[in-house]
Amino acid sequence: RKSLLVLLLVSMVALLAACGGGDKIIVGTDAAFAPFESLDGEDIVGFDVDLLAAVMEEAGLEYELNNVGWDPIFPSLKNGSIDVAISGITITEERKQEFDFTRPYFESTHMIAFYEGTDIQSANDLEGKIIGVQTGTTGQFAAESIVGESNPNLQLFETTALALAALKQGNIEAVVTDIAVASEFVKNNPNDNVQLVSDAENFEAEYYGLMLADGSELKETLDTALSTVIENGKYAEIFQKWFGT
Ligand code: ARG
């Protein structure tokens, strides 16, 4: 009788697993990068969040978005604890060696946010300044291309939000980050002593994509859905919501 009970339990668990959306796609992000993804109470909100919803709906896929943090995105894709990442992730040659990306969905470049009174007119003026960047981002690599790797003046932050908060406090003199994120910060903090400068000569254009494990079977489905959303006007609607004036 005991083994019958065990059998019953095992089959119930199996049934639950099958019905409970075992095929749900797990998506990871780092929700400290407004306006692409940030926390509003417990909710993750932003351009990426709305775009993801549109793409998943178009693809007919069930999903769950988790705030896993930036650094963990990369190992989590590799070990399969997440299936997809959307996080304002720049498609780079280095990352393409280890991961797959969808088609690009957003053009970006870097910008310097600096503390008022700091003499920064172009990226070359970053030399000798106390700079904050988010660890492992293209902002870090862009800053390093100017001041050199492991420069003691370069401070690494776990999130871009923390780097910008340190700038607002005057603890650091500049932050190198994605243009839309720097602009959003200044827009939301109009009375703070933070100013912006761009530098098209030093900072190249780059493109965001959804990131996948190398060889992921989801790539084609997501590419098709993303293209549809871009072509059918849904993308423009979401863009207007987050970037419209
Ligand atoms: N675009 C930059 C990169 O790919 C920064 C992305 C940071 N995103 C985030 N959600 N913190 O490196």
Short mmCIF file of C-alpha atoms and ligand atoms in Angstrom, two decimals:
data_model
loop_
_atom_site.label_atom_id
_atom_site.label_comp_id
_atom_site.label_asym_id
_atom_site.label_seq_id
_atom_site.Cartn_x
_atom_site.Cartn_y
_atom_site.Cartn_z
CA ARG A 1 0.00 0.00 0.00
CA LYS A 2 2.87 2.26 0.78
CA SER A 3 4.35 1.90 -2.73
CA LEU A 4 0.97 2.68 -4.23
CA LEU A 5 0.91 5.92 -2.27
CA VAL A 6 4.41 6.78 -3.47
CA LEU A 7 3.38 6.05 -7.04
CA LEU A 8 0.36 8.29 -6.65
CA LEU A 9 2.50 11.10 -5.25
CA VAL A 10 5.08 10.77 -8.00
CA SER A 11 2.46 10.89 -10.74
CA MET A 12 0.81 13.92 -9.12
CA VAL A 13 4.11 15.77 -9.05
CA ALA A 14 4.75 14.85 -12.68
CA LEU A 15 1.29 16.04 -13.67
CA LEU A 16 1.79 19.33 -11.83
CA ALA A 17 5.12 19.88 -13.54
CA ALA A 18 3.58 19.24 -16.94
CA CYS A 19 0.60 21.54 -16.38
CA GLY A 20 2.50 24.22 -14.52
CA GLY A 21 4.04 25.50 -17.73
CA GLY A 22 7.18 23.44 -17.81
CA ASP A 23 7.70 25.12 -21.18
CA LYS A 24 7.59 28.62 -19.75
CA ILE A 25 10.51 30.72 -20.98
CA ILE A 26 12.60 32.22 -18.21
CA VAL A 27 13.94 35.67 -19.05
CA GLY A 28 16.62 37.44 -17.04
CA THR A 29 17.36 41.14 -16.65
CA ASP A 30 19.15 43.68 -14.46
CA ALA A 31 16.43 46.12 -13.45
CA ALA A 32 18.62 49.12 -12.57
CA PHE A 33 18.88 50.61 -16.04
CA ALA A 34 15.98 53.00 -16.60
CA PRO A 35 14.30 53.60 -18.99
CA PHE A 36 15.01 50.08 -20.30
CA GLU A 37 14.38 48.19 -17.07
CA SER A 38 13.93 49.38 -13.53
CA LEU A 39 11.89 48.53 -10.47
CA ASP A 40 8.59 50.21 -9.69
CA GLY A 41 7.87 48.70 -6.30
CA GLU A 42 7.98 44.99 -7.04
CA ASP A 43 7.29 45.41 -10.75
CA ILE A 44 9.94 45.51 -13.43
CA VAL A 45 9.04 48.26 -15.90
CA GLY A 46 10.62 49.82 -18.96
CA PHE A 47 11.05 49.83 -22.70
CA ASP A 48 12.64 46.36 -22.73
CA VAL A 49 9.85 44.98 -20.54
CA ASP A 50 7.13 46.19 -22.93
CA LEU A 51 9.08 45.07 -25.98
CA LEU A 52 9.58 41.62 -24.44
CA ALA A 53 5.85 41.32 -23.74
CA ALA A 54 5.04 42.24 -27.34
CA VAL A 55 7.60 39.79 -28.75
CA MET A 56 6.47 36.93 -26.51
CA GLU A 57 2.83 37.57 -27.33
CA GLU A 58 3.65 37.58 -31.04
CA ALA A 59 5.61 34.34 -30.65
CA GLY A 60 2.83 32.80 -28.58
CA LEU A 61 5.23 31.97 -25.76
CA GLU A 62 4.62 32.01 -22.04
CA TYR A 63 7.41 33.59 -20.04
CA GLU A 64 8.49 34.96 -16.73
CA LEU A 65 10.85 37.95 -16.28
CA ASN A 66 13.32 37.72 -13.40
CA ASN A 67 15.58 40.42 -11.99
CA VAL A 68 18.73 38.30 -11.80
CA GLY A 69 21.29 41.15 -11.94
CA TRP A 70 23.84 41.97 -14.62
CA ASP A 71 26.83 39.70 -13.94
CA PRO A 72 24.67 36.61 -13.32
CA ILE A 73 22.99 36.97 -16.73
CA PHE A 74 25.99 35.48 -18.49
CA PRO A 75 26.52 32.28 -16.41
CA SER A 76 22.73 31.86 -16.08
CA LEU A 77 22.34 31.66 -19.85
CA LYS A 78 25.16 29.14 -19.98
CA ASN A 79 23.82 26.88 -17.26
CA GLY A 80 20.25 27.14 -18.51
CA SER A 81 18.71 28.75 -15.43
CA ILE A 82 17.49 31.47 -17.79
CA ASP A 83 16.62 31.01 -21.48
CA VAL A 84 16.78 34.60 -22.67
CA ALA A 85 18.14 37.92 -21.40
CA ILE A 86 16.85 41.37 -22.24
CA SER A 87 18.74 44.14 -20.50
CA GLY A 88 19.87 46.78 -22.95
CA ILE A 89 22.56 44.28 -23.92
CA THR A 90 24.93 45.44 -26.62
CA ILE A 91 25.72 42.94 -29.35
CA THR A 92 29.53 42.75 -29.31
CA GLU A 93 32.00 40.52 -31.12
CA GLU A 94 33.35 39.23 -27.79
CA ARG A 95 29.91 38.25 -26.51
CA LYS A 96 29.04 36.66 -29.86
CA GLN A 97 31.90 34.19 -29.30
CA GLU A 98 29.98 32.74 -26.36
CA PHE A 99 26.32 33.65 -26.88
CA ASP A 100 23.71 34.14 -29.55
CA PHE A 101 21.75 37.33 -30.11
CA THR A 102 18.52 38.15 -31.88
CA ARG A 103 18.49 40.80 -34.57
CA PRO A 104 19.23 44.29 -33.17
CA TYR A 105 16.30 46.30 -31.76
CA PHE A 106 17.84 49.55 -30.51
CA GLU A 107 20.74 51.80 -31.51
CA SER A 108 22.81 53.30 -28.71
CA THR A 109 26.14 54.93 -28.00
CA HIS A 110 27.88 56.15 -24.87
CA MET A 111 27.56 59.43 -23.10
CA ILE A 112 29.42 61.04 -20.23
CA ALA A 113 27.41 62.26 -17.27
CA PHE A 114 29.61 64.52 -15.15
CA TYR A 115 29.41 66.44 -11.92
CA GLU A 116 28.87 70.14 -12.49
CA GLY A 117 32.11 72.08 -12.53
CA THR A 118 34.20 69.11 -13.63
CA ASP A 119 36.07 70.10 -16.76
CA ILE A 120 34.88 67.52 -19.26
CA GLN A 121 34.22 68.60 -22.82
CA SER A 122 35.02 65.33 -24.56
CA ALA A 123 35.96 61.78 -23.70
CA ASN A 124 39.66 62.68 -23.69
CA ASP A 125 39.02 64.84 -20.60
CA LEU A 126 38.15 61.67 -18.67
CA GLU A 127 41.89 61.25 -18.15
CA GLY A 128 42.68 61.98 -14.50
CA LYS A 129 39.01 62.12 -13.41
CA ILE A 130 37.29 59.79 -10.98
CA ILE A 131 35.02 57.78 -13.26
CA GLY A 132 32.24 55.33 -12.41
CA VAL A 133 31.05 52.55 -14.70
CA GLN A 134 28.95 49.43 -14.33
CA THR A 135 31.17 46.34 -14.20
CA GLY A 136 31.25 44.26 -17.35
CA THR A 137 29.38 46.74 -19.54
CA THR A 138 30.42 48.37 -22.77
CA GLY A 139 30.53 51.61 -20.71
CA GLN A 140 33.43 50.11 -18.77
CA PHE A 141 35.16 49.09 -21.98
CA ALA A 142 34.58 52.53 -23.55
CA ALA A 143 36.04 54.29 -20.49
CA GLU A 144 39.00 51.90 -20.47
CA SER A 145 39.71 52.64 -24.10
CA ILE A 146 40.36 56.24 -23.01
CA VAL A 147 42.04 55.93 -19.59
CA GLY A 148 43.43 52.41 -19.82
CA GLU A 149 42.48 49.15 -18.15
CA SER A 150 42.70 48.86 -14.36
CA ASN A 151 43.24 52.58 -14.02
CA PRO A 152 42.86 53.34 -10.27
CA ASN A 153 40.58 56.28 -11.09
CA LEU A 154 38.07 53.91 -12.64
CA GLN A 155 35.49 52.75 -10.09
CA LEU A 156 33.40 49.69 -10.85
CA PHE A 157 29.77 49.57 -9.70
CA GLU A 158 27.44 46.59 -9.61
CA THR A 159 24.66 48.57 -11.29
CA THR A 160 24.47 51.68 -13.43
CA ALA A 161 21.92 53.11 -10.98
CA LEU A 162 24.54 52.92 -8.20
CA ALA A 163 27.16 54.64 -10.36
CA LEU A 164 24.73 57.46 -11.16
CA ALA A 165 23.74 57.76 -7.50
CA ALA A 166 27.42 58.14 -6.56
CA LEU A 167 27.74 60.87 -9.18
CA LYS A 168 24.71 62.69 -7.84
CA GLN A 169 26.34 62.62 -4.38
CA GLY A 170 29.52 64.06 -5.84
CA ASN A 171 31.51 60.99 -4.81
CA ILE A 172 32.77 60.53 -8.34
CA GLU A 173 33.24 63.02 -11.17
CA ALA A 174 31.88 61.21 -14.21
CA VAL A 175 29.91 58.18 -15.37
CA VAL A 176 30.20 56.59 -18.80
CA THR A 177 26.96 54.86 -19.74
CA ASP A 178 24.43 54.32 -22.50
CA ILE A 179 23.04 57.56 -23.93
CA ALA A 180 19.36 56.94 -23.17
CA VAL A 181 20.15 55.94 -19.58
CA ALA A 182 22.25 59.06 -18.95
CA SER A 183 19.52 61.24 -20.49
CA GLU A 184 16.79 59.59 -18.44
CA PHE A 185 18.77 60.19 -15.25
CA VAL A 186 19.17 63.92 -15.94
CA LYS A 187 15.51 64.18 -16.92
CA ASN A 188 14.46 62.58 -13.63
CA ASN A 189 16.90 64.60 -11.53
CA PRO A 190 16.61 68.10 -13.01
CA ASN A 191 17.88 69.88 -9.91
CA ASP A 192 20.96 67.81 -9.48
CA ASN A 193 24.39 68.95 -10.53
CA VAL A 194 24.77 66.43 -13.27
CA GLN A 195 25.44 67.41 -16.87
CA LEU A 196 25.86 65.47 -20.09
CA VAL A 197 28.33 65.49 -22.92
CA SER A 198 28.49 63.20 -25.92
CA ASP A 199 31.52 62.39 -28.05
CA ALA A 200 30.78 60.83 -31.42
CA GLU A 201 34.50 60.63 -32.21
CA ASN A 202 35.35 58.37 -29.30
CA PHE A 203 32.07 56.56 -28.72
CA GLU A 204 30.80 54.39 -31.54
CA ALA A 205 27.24 53.35 -32.30
CA GLU A 206 26.22 50.02 -30.83
CA TYR A 207 23.09 47.89 -30.97
CA TYR A 208 21.04 46.03 -28.39
CA GLY A 209 19.74 42.52 -28.92
CA LEU A 210 18.07 39.85 -26.85
CA MET A 211 20.80 37.48 -25.72
CA LEU A 212 20.51 33.69 -25.84
CA ALA A 213 22.64 30.69 -25.05
CA ASP A 214 24.91 29.71 -27.91
CA GLY A 215 22.89 27.61 -30.36
CA SER A 216 19.55 28.34 -28.66
CA GLU A 217 16.52 26.96 -30.46
CA LEU A 218 14.61 30.12 -29.58
CA LYS A 219 16.61 32.37 -31.88
CA GLU A 220 14.53 31.91 -35.01
CA THR A 221 11.20 32.25 -33.23
CA LEU A 222 12.29 35.39 -31.41
CA ASP A 223 13.84 36.94 -34.51
CA THR A 224 10.65 36.43 -36.47
CA ALA A 225 8.45 37.80 -33.68
CA LEU A 226 10.78 40.78 -33.13
CA SER A 227 10.73 41.62 -36.83
CA THR A 228 6.94 41.45 -36.89
CA VAL A 229 6.66 43.73 -33.86
CA ILE A 230 9.06 46.20 -35.49
CA GLU A 231 7.13 46.14 -38.78
CA ASN A 232 3.55 46.17 -37.51
CA GLY A 233 3.81 49.41 -35.53
CA LYS A 234 3.88 47.87 -32.06
CA TYR A 235 7.55 48.78 -31.63
CA ALA A 236 6.84 52.41 -32.56
CA GLU A 237 4.06 52.51 -29.98
CA ILE A 238 6.36 51.26 -27.23
CA PHE A 239 9.14 53.61 -28.37
CA GLN A 240 6.72 56.54 -28.20
CA LYS A 241 5.64 55.54 -24.69
CA TRP A 242 9.20 55.56 -23.31
CA PHE A 243 11.03 58.03 -25.54
CA GLY A 244 8.30 60.23 -26.99
CA THR A 245 8.14 63.85 -25.96
N1 ARG B 1 24.63 48.28 -23.20
C1 ARG B 1 25.61 48.04 -22.20
C2 ARG B 1 26.21 46.68 -22.36
O1 ARG B 1 25.68 45.83 -23.01
C3 ARG B 1 25.07 48.20 -20.81
C4 ARG B 1 23.89 47.33 -20.49
C5 ARG B 1 23.57 47.35 -19.01
N2 ARG B 1 22.24 46.88 -18.79
C6 ARG B 1 21.67 46.78 -17.60
N3 ARG B 1 20.42 46.43 -17.52
N4 ARG B 1 22.35 47.03 -16.53
O2 ARG B 1 27.23 46.40 -21.82
#
